């Protein structure tokens, strides 16, 4: 079965960096786009970024573009979210989610991890 | 910039009742609309994609319809495990993958 396990969350000061990882299993990782979606405490869902299966295409939400980058390693079935210049408003539970396959890479997020909590505070 | 709205914000329902949730987009999203269910302390679960197609394992009591700007999610007979927050999400226009604010379905 599809499993997504996030790691790397923690408490970080404003302006600092953090990298989240998401380890995938149970499917052919190299065929699927991957997403990051976040949820601030007590709030709704906010999509953050998507990366195509081959890492050629990527999109970011306006709120994180220029500060966050996304990468993947298809040899280890891992996707990453590098978060730089963190702000208090980036505090959230960050979910890794599987996207679409191949040319349907912009399909919705079909499987989700349990999330990694990032707290940005001085 | 596209904006997604959902109504009502909260719905108080008794088990066994029929429930209809609404989602509206500020501009057409064609059929690129998904619905998710999120229970407290859990990750979201994809229920519906392409406006009306059920995701794998979703019970028959869930159905959805709509295209363009107006969409509905219907639960034909609410079960205890259906009390949750329901989000719609568009995947057609920028900003991509915009979520609605959610509808909370709670026990009457």
PDB file of N, CA and C in Angstrom, chain B residues 17-105:
ATOM      1  N   UNK B  17     -29.207  11.267   7.858  1.00  0.00           N
ATOM      2  CA  UNK B  17     -29.707  12.358   7.016  1.00  0.00           C
ATOM      3  C   UNK B  17     -28.910  12.455   5.719  1.00  0.00           C
ATOM      4  N   UNK B  18     -29.540  13.054   4.735  1.00  0.00           N
ATOM      5  CA  UNK B  18     -28.888  13.364   3.472  1.00  0.00           C
ATOM      6  C   UNK B  18     -28.241  14.735   3.599  1.00  0.00           C
ATOM      7  N   UNK B  19     -27.013  14.835   3.094  1.00  0.00           N
ATOM      8  CA  UNK B  19     -26.236  16.067   3.228  1.00  0.00           C
ATOM      9  C   UNK B  19     -25.778  16.531   1.859  1.00  0.00           C
ATOM     10  N   UNK B  20     -25.926  17.825   1.613  1.00  0.00           N
ATOM     11  CA  UNK B  20     -25.424  18.402   0.361  1.00  0.00           C
ATOM     12  C   UNK B  20     -24.532  19.586   0.684  1.00  0.00           C
ATOM     13  N   UNK B  21     -23.293  19.517   0.231  1.00  0.00           N
ATOM     14  CA  UNK B  21     -22.315  20.579   0.435  1.00  0.00           C
ATOM     15  C   UNK B  21     -22.068  21.276  -0.894  1.00  0.00           C
ATOM     16  N   UNK B  22     -21.840  22.578  -0.818  1.00  0.00           N
ATOM     17  CA  UNK B  22     -21.637  23.360  -2.039  1.00  0.00           C
ATOM     18  C   UNK B  22     -20.239  23.946  -2.109  1.00  0.00           C
ATOM     19  N   UNK B  23     -19.754  24.063  -3.311  1.00  0.00           N
ATOM     20  CA  UNK B  23     -18.457  24.670  -3.590  1.00  0.00           C
ATOM     21  C   UNK B  23     -18.620  25.532  -4.835  1.00  0.00           C
ATOM     22  N   UNK B  24     -18.121  26.732  -4.762  1.00  0.00           N
ATOM     23  CA  UNK B  24     -18.228  27.646  -5.906  1.00  0.00           C
ATOM     24  C   UNK B  24     -16.868  28.247  -6.212  1.00  0.00           C
ATOM     25  N   UNK B  25     -16.563  28.312  -7.503  1.00  0.00           N
ATOM     26  CA  UNK B  25     -15.328  28.937  -7.972  1.00  0.00           C
ATOM     27  C   UNK B  25     -15.637  30.308  -8.569  1.00  0.00           C
ATOM     28  N   UNK B  26     -14.711  31.242  -8.386  1.00  0.00           N
ATOM     29  CA  UNK B  26     -14.926  32.605  -8.887  1.00  0.00           C
ATOM     30  C   UNK B  26     -14.785  32.702 -10.402  1.00  0.00           C
ATOM     31  N   UNK B  27     -14.235  31.679 -11.007  1.00  0.00           N
ATOM     32  CA  UNK B  27     -14.175  31.566 -12.460  1.00  0.00           C
ATOM     33  C   UNK B  27     -14.214  30.092 -12.813  1.00  0.00           C
ATOM     34  N   UNK B  28     -14.507  29.796 -14.052  1.00  0.00           N
ATOM     35  CA  UNK B  28     -14.688  28.393 -14.429  1.00  0.00           C
ATOM     36  C   UNK B  28     -13.427  27.564 -14.202  1.00  0.00           C
ATOM     37  N   UNK B  29     -13.623  26.387 -13.626  1.00  0.00           N
ATOM     38  CA  UNK B  29     -12.526  25.433 -13.461  1.00  0.00           C
ATOM     39  C   UNK B  29     -12.793  24.176 -14.283  1.00  0.00           C
ATOM     40  N   UNK B  30     -13.732  24.285 -15.222  1.00  0.00           N
ATOM     41  CA  UNK B  30     -14.130  23.125 -16.024  1.00  0.00           C
ATOM     42  C   UNK B  30     -14.576  22.006 -15.075  1.00  0.00           C
ATOM     43  N   UNK B  31     -14.001  20.822 -15.203  1.00  0.00           N
ATOM     44  CA  UNK B  31     -14.316  19.733 -14.269  1.00  0.00           C
ATOM     45  C   UNK B  31     -13.140  19.407 -13.358  1.00  0.00           C
ATOM     46  N   UNK B  32     -12.189  20.334 -13.278  1.00  0.00           N
ATOM     47  CA  UNK B  32     -10.992  20.092 -12.476  1.00  0.00           C
ATOM     48  C   UNK B  32     -11.231  20.464 -11.016  1.00  0.00           C
ATOM     49  N   UNK B  33     -12.079  19.675 -10.380  1.00  0.00           N
ATOM     50  CA  UNK B  33     -12.498  19.942  -9.013  1.00  0.00           C
ATOM     51  C   UNK B  33     -12.421  18.642  -8.219  1.00  0.00           C
ATOM     52  N   UNK B  34     -11.801  18.723  -7.054  1.00  0.00           N
ATOM     53  CA  UNK B  34     -11.672  17.563  -6.178  1.00  0.00           C
ATOM     54  C   UNK B  34     -12.305  17.880  -4.826  1.00  0.00           C
ATOM     55  N   UNK B  35     -12.711  16.816  -4.134  1.00  0.00           N
ATOM     56  CA  UNK B  35     -13.237  16.933  -2.769  1.00  0.00           C
ATOM     57  C   UNK B  35     -12.384  16.051  -1.846  1.00  0.00           C
ATOM     58  N   UNK B  36     -12.098  16.598  -0.672  1.00  0.00           N
ATOM     59  CA  UNK B  36     -11.335  15.884   0.336  1.00  0.00           C
ATOM     60  C   UNK B  36     -12.118  15.879   1.651  1.00  0.00           C
ATOM     61  N   UNK B  37     -11.890  14.832   2.423  1.00  0.00           N
ATOM     62  CA  UNK B  37     -12.440  14.723   3.772  1.00  0.00           C
ATOM     63  C   UNK B  37     -11.287  14.737   4.761  1.00  0.00           C
ATOM     64  N   UNK B  38     -11.421  15.513   5.831  1.00  0.00           N
ATOM     65  CA  UNK B  38     -10.397  15.506   6.856  1.00  0.00           C
ATOM     66  C   UNK B  38     -11.040  15.370   8.231  1.00  0.00           C
ATOM     67  N   UNK B  39     -10.637  14.325   8.944  1.00  0.00           N
ATOM     68  CA  UNK B  39     -11.094  14.114  10.310  1.00  0.00           C
ATOM     69  C   UNK B  39     -10.058  14.666  11.280  1.00  0.00           C
ATOM     70  N   UNK B  40     -10.457  14.997  12.504  1.00  0.00           N
ATOM     71  CA  UNK B  40      -9.513  15.584  13.468  1.00  0.00           C
ATOM     72  C   UNK B  40      -8.275  14.716  13.665  1.00  0.00           C
ATOM     73  N   UNK B  41      -7.113  15.346  13.572  1.00  0.00           N
ATOM     74  CA  UNK B  41      -5.861  14.641  13.801  1.00  0.00           C
ATOM     75  C   UNK B  41      -5.424  13.738  12.668  1.00  0.00           C
ATOM     76  N   UNK B  42      -6.127  13.803  11.549  1.00  0.00           N
ATOM     77  CA  UNK B  42      -5.788  12.946  10.412  1.00  0.00           C
ATOM     78  C   UNK B  42      -5.444  13.782   9.191  1.00  0.00           C
ATOM     79  N   UNK B  43      -4.740  13.136   8.273  1.00  0.00           N
ATOM     80  CA  UNK B  43      -4.469  13.766   6.989  1.00  0.00           C
ATOM     81  C   UNK B  43      -5.738  13.779   6.144  1.00  0.00           C
ATOM     82  N   UNK B  44      -5.815  14.693   5.206  1.00  0.00           N
ATOM     83  CA  UNK B  44      -6.965  14.671   4.291  1.00  0.00           C
ATOM     84  C   UNK B  44      -7.002  13.387   3.481  1.00  0.00           C
ATOM     85  N   UNK B  45      -8.201  13.048   3.024  1.00  0.00           N
ATOM     86  CA  UNK B  45      -8.405  11.879   2.168  1.00  0.00           C
ATOM     87  C   UNK B  45      -9.136  12.326   0.917  1.00  0.00           C
ATOM     88  N   UNK B  46      -8.626  11.927  -0.228  1.00  0.00           N
ATOM     89  CA  UNK B  46      -9.283  12.268  -1.485  1.00  0.00           C
ATOM     90  C   UNK B  46     -10.569  11.460  -1.624  1.00  0.00           C
ATOM     91  N   UNK B  47     -11.687  12.161  -1.822  1.00  0.00           N
ATOM     92  CA  UNK B  47     -12.976  11.505  -2.039  1.00  0.00           C
ATOM     93  C   UNK B  47     -13.343  11.455  -3.520  1.00  0.00           C
ATOM     94  N   UNK B  48     -13.239  12.594  -4.178  1.00  0.00           N
ATOM     95  CA  UNK B  48     -13.754  12.798  -5.526  1.00  0.00           C
ATOM     96  C   UNK B  48     -12.714  13.561  -6.335  1.00  0.00           C
ATOM     97  N   UNK B  49     -12.513  13.192  -7.599  1.00  0.00           N
ATOM     98  CA  UNK B  49     -11.702  13.989  -8.500  1.00  0.00           C
ATOM     99  C   UNK B  49     -12.441  14.141  -9.820  1.00  0.00           C
ATOM    100  N   UNK B  50     -11.983  15.079 -10.631  1.00  0.00           N
ATOM    101  CA  UNK B  50     -12.657  15.418 -11.895  1.00  0.00           C
ATOM    102  C   UNK B  50     -14.147  15.622 -11.676  1.00  0.00           C
ATOM    103  N   UNK B  51     -14.471  16.283 -10.586  1.00  0.00           N
ATOM    104  CA  UNK B  51     -15.814  16.752 -10.237  1.00  0.00           C
ATOM    105  C   UNK B  51     -16.778  15.662  -9.789  1.00  0.00           C
ATOM    106  N   UNK B  52     -16.646  14.459 -10.341  1.00  0.00           N
ATOM    107  CA  UNK B  52     -17.669  13.459 -10.045  1.00  0.00           C
ATOM    108  C   UNK B  52     -17.152  12.029  -9.956  1.00  0.00           C
ATOM    109  N   UNK B  53     -15.854  11.822 -10.120  1.00  0.00           N
ATOM    110  CA  UNK B  53     -15.284  10.469 -10.090  1.00  0.00           C
ATOM    111  C   UNK B  53     -14.824  10.130  -8.683  1.00  0.00           C
ATOM    112  N   UNK B  54     -15.346   9.023  -8.157  1.00  0.00           N
ATOM    113  CA  UNK B  54     -14.965   8.615  -6.797  1.00  0.00           C
ATOM    114  C   UNK B  54     -13.564   8.032  -6.788  1.00  0.00           C
ATOM    115  N   UNK B  55     -12.790   8.403  -5.783  1.00  0.00           N
ATOM    116  CA  UNK B  55     -11.478   7.813  -5.593  1.00  0.00           C
ATOM    117  C   UNK B  55     -11.633   6.369  -5.109  1.00  0.00           C
ATOM    118  N   UNK B  56     -10.559   5.630  -5.173  1.00  0.00           N
ATOM    119  CA  UNK B  56     -10.570   4.223  -4.788  1.00  0.00           C
ATOM    120  C   UNK B  56     -11.026   4.050  -3.345  1.00  0.00           C
ATOM    121  N   UNK B  57     -11.980   3.144  -3.139  1.00  0.00           N
ATOM    122  CA  UNK B  57     -12.405   2.793  -1.798  1.00  0.00           C
ATOM    123  C   UNK B  57     -13.429   3.714  -1.177  1.00  0.00           C
ATOM    124  N   UNK B  58     -13.898   4.702  -1.912  1.00  0.00           N
ATOM    125  CA  UNK B  58     -14.873   5.649  -1.356  1.00  0.00           C
ATOM    126  C   UNK B  58     -16.267   5.020  -1.419  1.00  0.00           C
ATOM    127  N   UNK B  59     -16.997   5.045  -0.289  1.00  0.00           N
ATOM    128  CA  UNK B  59     -18.303   4.382  -0.253  1.00  0.00           C
ATOM    129  C   UNK B  59     -19.310   4.970  -1.234  1.00  0.00           C
ATOM    130  N   UNK B  60     -20.277   4.158  -1.589  1.00  0.00           N
ATOM    131  CA  UNK B  60     -21.278   4.544  -2.592  1.00  0.00           C
ATOM    132  C   UNK B  60     -22.166   5.696  -2.121  1.00  0.00           C
ATOM    133  N   UNK B  61     -22.243   5.929  -0.821  1.00  0.00           N
ATOM    134  CA  UNK B  61     -23.109   7.017  -0.329  1.00  0.00           C
ATOM    135  C   UNK B  61     -22.576   8.405  -0.693  1.00  0.00           C
ATOM    136  N   UNK B  62     -21.317   8.479  -1.116  1.00  0.00           N
ATOM    137  CA  UNK B  62     -20.736   9.739  -1.558  1.00  0.00           C
ATOM    138  C   UNK B  62     -20.931   9.891  -3.065  1.00  0.00           C
ATOM    139  N   UNK B  63     -21.425  11.063  -3.472  1.00  0.00           N
ATOM    140  CA  UNK B  63     -21.513  11.375  -4.892  1.00  0.00           C
ATOM    141  C   UNK B  63     -21.262  12.867  -5.064  1.00  0.00           C
ATOM    142  N   UNK B  64     -20.922  13.243  -6.272  1.00  0.00           N
ATOM    143  CA  UNK B  64     -20.613  14.646  -6.526  1.00  0.00           C
ATOM    144  C   UNK B  64     -20.974  14.993  -7.957  1.00  0.00           C
ATOM    145  N   UNK B  65     -21.213  16.274  -8.159  1.00  0.00           N
ATOM    146  CA  UNK B  65     -21.569  16.719  -9.505  1.00  0.00           C
ATOM    147  C   UNK B  65     -21.156  18.175  -9.683  1.00  0.00           C
ATOM    148  N   UNK B  66     -21.289  18.643 -10.911  1.00  0.00           N
ATOM    149  CA  UNK B  66     -21.013  20.034 -11.209  1.00  0.00           C
ATOM    150  C   UNK B  66     -19.964  20.196 -12.280  1.00  0.00           C
ATOM    151  N   UNK B  67     -19.900  21.402 -12.824  1.00  0.00           N
ATOM    152  CA  UNK B  67     -18.863  21.781 -13.765  1.00  0.00           C
ATOM    153  C   UNK B  67     -18.881  23.294 -13.885  1.00  0.00           C
ATOM    154  N   UNK B  68     -17.772  23.830 -14.356  1.00  0.00           N
ATOM    155  CA  UNK B  68     -17.706  25.284 -14.474  1.00  0.00           C
ATOM    156  C   UNK B  68     -17.412  25.940 -13.141  1.00  0.00           C
ATOM    157  N   UNK B  69     -18.425  26.524 -12.518  1.00  0.00           N
ATOM    158  CA  UNK B  69     -18.204  27.240 -11.256  1.00  0.00           C
ATOM    159  C   UNK B  69     -18.966  26.679 -10.063  1.00  0.00           C
ATOM    160  N   UNK B  70     -19.920  25.805 -10.278  1.00  0.00           N
ATOM    161  CA  UNK B  70     -20.761  25.329  -9.175  1.00  0.00           C
ATOM    162  C   UNK B  70     -20.705  23.814  -9.046  1.00  0.00           C
ATOM    163  N   UNK B  71     -20.415  23.382  -7.830  1.00  0.00           N
ATOM    164  CA  UNK B  71     -20.207  21.971  -7.564  1.00  0.00           C
ATOM    165  C   UNK B  71     -20.909  21.569  -6.269  1.00  0.00           C
ATOM    166  N   UNK B  72     -21.322  20.309  -6.205  1.00  0.00           N
ATOM    167  CA  UNK B  72     -21.914  19.798  -4.978  1.00  0.00           C
ATOM    168  C   UNK B  72     -21.346  18.426  -4.640  1.00  0.00           C
ATOM    169  N   UNK B  73     -21.254  18.188  -3.334  1.00  0.00           N
ATOM    170  CA  UNK B  73     -20.910  16.880  -2.791  1.00  0.00           C
ATOM    171  C   UNK B  73     -22.104  16.437  -1.972  1.00  0.00           C
ATOM    172  N   UNK B  74     -22.582  15.231  -2.235  1.00  0.00           N
ATOM    173  CA  UNK B  74     -23.749  14.705  -1.536  1.00  0.00           C
ATOM    174  C   UNK B  74     -23.374  13.428  -0.795  1.00  0.00           C
ATOM    175  N   UNK B  75     -23.818  13.363   0.452  1.00  0.00           N
ATOM    176  CA  UNK B  75     -23.709  12.126   1.227  1.00  0.00           C
ATOM    177  C   UNK B  75     -25.134  11.667   1.441  1.00  0.00           C
ATOM    178  N   UNK B  76     -25.478  10.515   0.885  1.00  0.00           N
ATOM    179  CA  UNK B  76     -26.890  10.123   0.821  1.00  0.00           C
ATOM    180  C   UNK B  76     -27.480   9.795   2.191  1.00  0.00           C
ATOM    181  N   UNK B  77     -26.689   9.188   3.067  1.00  0.00           N
ATOM    182  CA  UNK B  77     -27.158   8.834   4.404  1.00  0.00           C
ATOM    183  C   UNK B  77     -25.947   8.915   5.327  1.00  0.00           C
ATOM    184  N   UNK B  78     -25.875   9.983   6.091  1.00  0.00           N
ATOM    185  CA  UNK B  78     -24.671  10.275   6.859  1.00  0.00           C
ATOM    186  C   UNK B  78     -24.402   9.210   7.918  1.00  0.00           C
ATOM    187  N   UNK B  79     -23.204   8.694   7.915  1.00  0.00           N
ATOM    188  CA  UNK B  79     -22.768   7.732   8.926  1.00  0.00           C
ATOM    189  C   UNK B  79     -21.911   8.437   9.969  1.00  0.00           C
ATOM    190  N   UNK B  80     -21.731   7.806  11.107  1.00  0.00           N
ATOM    191  CA  UNK B  80     -20.981   8.428  12.200  1.00  0.00           C
ATOM    192  C   UNK B  80     -19.557   8.765  11.780  1.00  0.00           C
ATOM    193  N   UNK B  81     -18.990   7.948  10.902  1.00  0.00           N
ATOM    194  CA  UNK B  81     -17.608   8.182  10.479  1.00  0.00           C
ATOM    195  C   UNK B  81     -17.479   9.311   9.458  1.00  0.00           C
ATOM    196  N   UNK B  82     -18.598   9.885   9.047  1.00  0.00           N
ATOM    197  CA  UNK B  82     -18.568  10.956   8.047  1.00  0.00           C
ATOM    198  C   UNK B  82     -18.480  12.349   8.672  1.00  0.00           C
ATOM    199  N   UNK B  83     -18.567  12.422   9.995  1.00  0.00           N
ATOM    200  CA  UNK B  83     -18.438  13.728  10.629  1.00  0.00           C
ATOM    201  C   UNK B  83     -16.997  14.182  10.506  1.00  0.00           C
ATOM    202  N   UNK B  84     -16.813  15.301   9.788  1.00  0.00           N
ATOM    203  CA  UNK B  84     -15.471  15.713   9.377  1.00  0.00           C
ATOM    204  C   UNK B  84     -15.573  17.087   8.721  1.00  0.00           C
ATOM    205  N   UNK B  85     -14.424  17.585   8.270  1.00  0.00           N
ATOM    206  CA  UNK B  85     -14.398  18.799   7.457  1.00  0.00           C
ATOM    207  C   UNK B  85     -14.184  18.369   6.011  1.00  0.00           C
ATOM    208  N   UNK B  86     -14.934  18.992   5.107  1.00  0.00           N
ATOM    209  CA  UNK B  86     -14.857  18.682   3.690  1.00  0.00           C
ATOM    210  C   UNK B  86     -14.332  19.909   2.931  1.00  0.00           C
ATOM    211  N   UNK B  87     -13.296  19.682   2.148  1.00  0.00           N
ATOM    212  CA  UNK B  87     -12.680  20.745   1.358  1.00  0.00           C
ATOM    213  C   UNK B  87     -12.850  20.456  -0.116  1.00  0.00           C
ATOM    214  N   UNK B  88     -13.146  21.478  -0.887  1.00  0.00           N
ATOM    215  CA  UNK B  88     -13.035  21.356  -2.335  1.00  0.00           C
ATOM    216  C   UNK B  88     -11.718  21.993  -2.770  1.00  0.00           C
ATOM    217  N   UNK B  89     -11.249  21.597  -3.944  1.00  0.00           N
ATOM    218  CA  UNK B  89      -9.969  22.085  -4.472  1.00  0.00           C
ATOM    219  C   UNK B  89     -10.051  22.143  -5.982  1.00  0.00           C
ATOM    220  N   UNK B  90      -9.645  23.247  -6.543  1.00  0.00           N
ATOM    221  CA  UNK B  90      -9.626  23.358  -8.009  1.00  0.00           C
ATOM    222  C   UNK B  90      -8.216  23.115  -8.522  1.00  0.00           C
ATOM    223  N   UNK B  91      -8.153  22.597  -9.730  1.00  0.00           N
ATOM    224  CA  UNK B  91      -6.845  22.305 -10.320  1.00  0.00           C
ATOM    225  C   UNK B  91      -6.739  22.823 -11.742  1.00  0.00           C
ATOM    226  N   UNK B  92      -7.438  23.921 -12.021  1.00  0.00           N
ATOM    227  CA  UNK B  92      -7.515  24.392 -13.404  1.00  0.00           C
ATOM    228  C   UNK B  92      -6.835  25.732 -13.650  1.00  0.00           C
ATOM    229  N   UNK B  93      -6.911  26.615 -12.642  1.00  0.00           N
ATOM    230  CA  UNK B  93      -6.457  27.998 -12.838  1.00  0.00           C
ATOM    231  C   UNK B  93      -5.427  28.367 -11.798  1.00  0.00           C
ATOM    232  N   UNK B  94      -4.703  29.468 -12.079  1.00  0.00           N
ATOM    233  CA  UNK B  94      -3.746  29.967 -11.098  1.00  0.00           C
ATOM    234  C   UNK B  94      -4.463  30.839 -10.072  1.00  0.00           C
ATOM    235  N   UNK B  95      -4.110  30.748  -8.795  1.00  0.00           N
ATOM    236  CA  UNK B  95      -3.099  29.857  -8.244  1.00  0.00           C
ATOM    237  C   UNK B  95      -3.577  28.404  -8.227  1.00  0.00           C
ATOM    238  N   UNK B  96      -2.661  27.524  -8.602  1.00  0.00           N
ATOM    239  CA  UNK B  96      -2.996  26.118  -8.736  1.00  0.00           C
ATOM    240  C   UNK B  96      -3.425  25.499  -7.419  1.00  0.00           C
ATOM    241  N   UNK B  97      -4.324  24.538  -7.528  1.00  0.00           N
ATOM    242  CA  UNK B  97      -4.703  23.694  -6.400  1.00  0.00           C
ATOM    243  C   UNK B  97      -5.242  24.505  -5.225  1.00  0.00           C
ATOM    244  N   UNK B  98      -6.006  25.528  -5.520  1.00  0.00           N
ATOM    245  CA  UNK B  98      -6.614  26.347  -4.481  1.00  0.00           C
ATOM    246  C   UNK B  98      -7.697  25.558  -3.758  1.00  0.00           C
ATOM    247  N   UNK B  99      -7.614  25.569  -2.425  1.00  0.00           N
ATOM    248  CA  UNK B  99      -8.636  24.917  -1.618  1.00  0.00           C
ATOM    249  C   UNK B  99      -9.715  25.921  -1.220  1.00  0.00           C
ATOM    250  N   UNK B 100     -10.923  25.411  -1.036  1.00  0.00           N
ATOM    251  CA  UNK B 100     -11.944  26.192  -0.386  1.00  0.00           C
ATOM    252  C   UNK B 100     -11.701  26.205   1.114  1.00  0.00           C
ATOM    253  N   UNK B 101     -12.443  27.028   1.841  1.00  0.00           N
ATOM    254  CA  UNK B 101     -12.236  27.144   3.295  1.00  0.00           C
ATOM    255  C   UNK B 101     -12.758  25.973   4.093  1.00  0.00           C
ATOM    256  N   UNK B 102     -13.530  25.103   3.451  1.00  0.00           N
ATOM    257  CA  UNK B 102     -14.031  23.912   4.141  1.00  0.00           C
ATOM    258  C   UNK B 102     -15.437  24.070   4.687  1.00  0.00           C
ATOM    259  N   UNK B 103     -16.120  22.942   4.771  1.00  0.00           N
ATOM    260  CA  UNK B 103     -17.422  22.832   5.447  1.00  0.00           C
ATOM    261  C   UNK B 103     -17.282  21.789   6.536  1.00  0.00           C
ATOM    262  N   UNK B 104     -17.590  22.189   7.764  1.00  0.00           N
ATOM    263  CA  UNK B 104     -17.544  21.250   8.873  1.00  0.00           C
ATOM    264  C   UNK B 104     -18.906  20.608   9.049  1.00  0.00           C
ATOM    265  N   UNK B 105     -18.927  19.288   9.023  1.00  0.00           N
ATOM    266  CA  UNK B 105     -20.163  18.544   9.245  1.00  0.00           C
ATOM    267  C   UNK B 105     -20.075  17.960  10.642  1.00  0.00           C
TER     268      UNK B 105
END
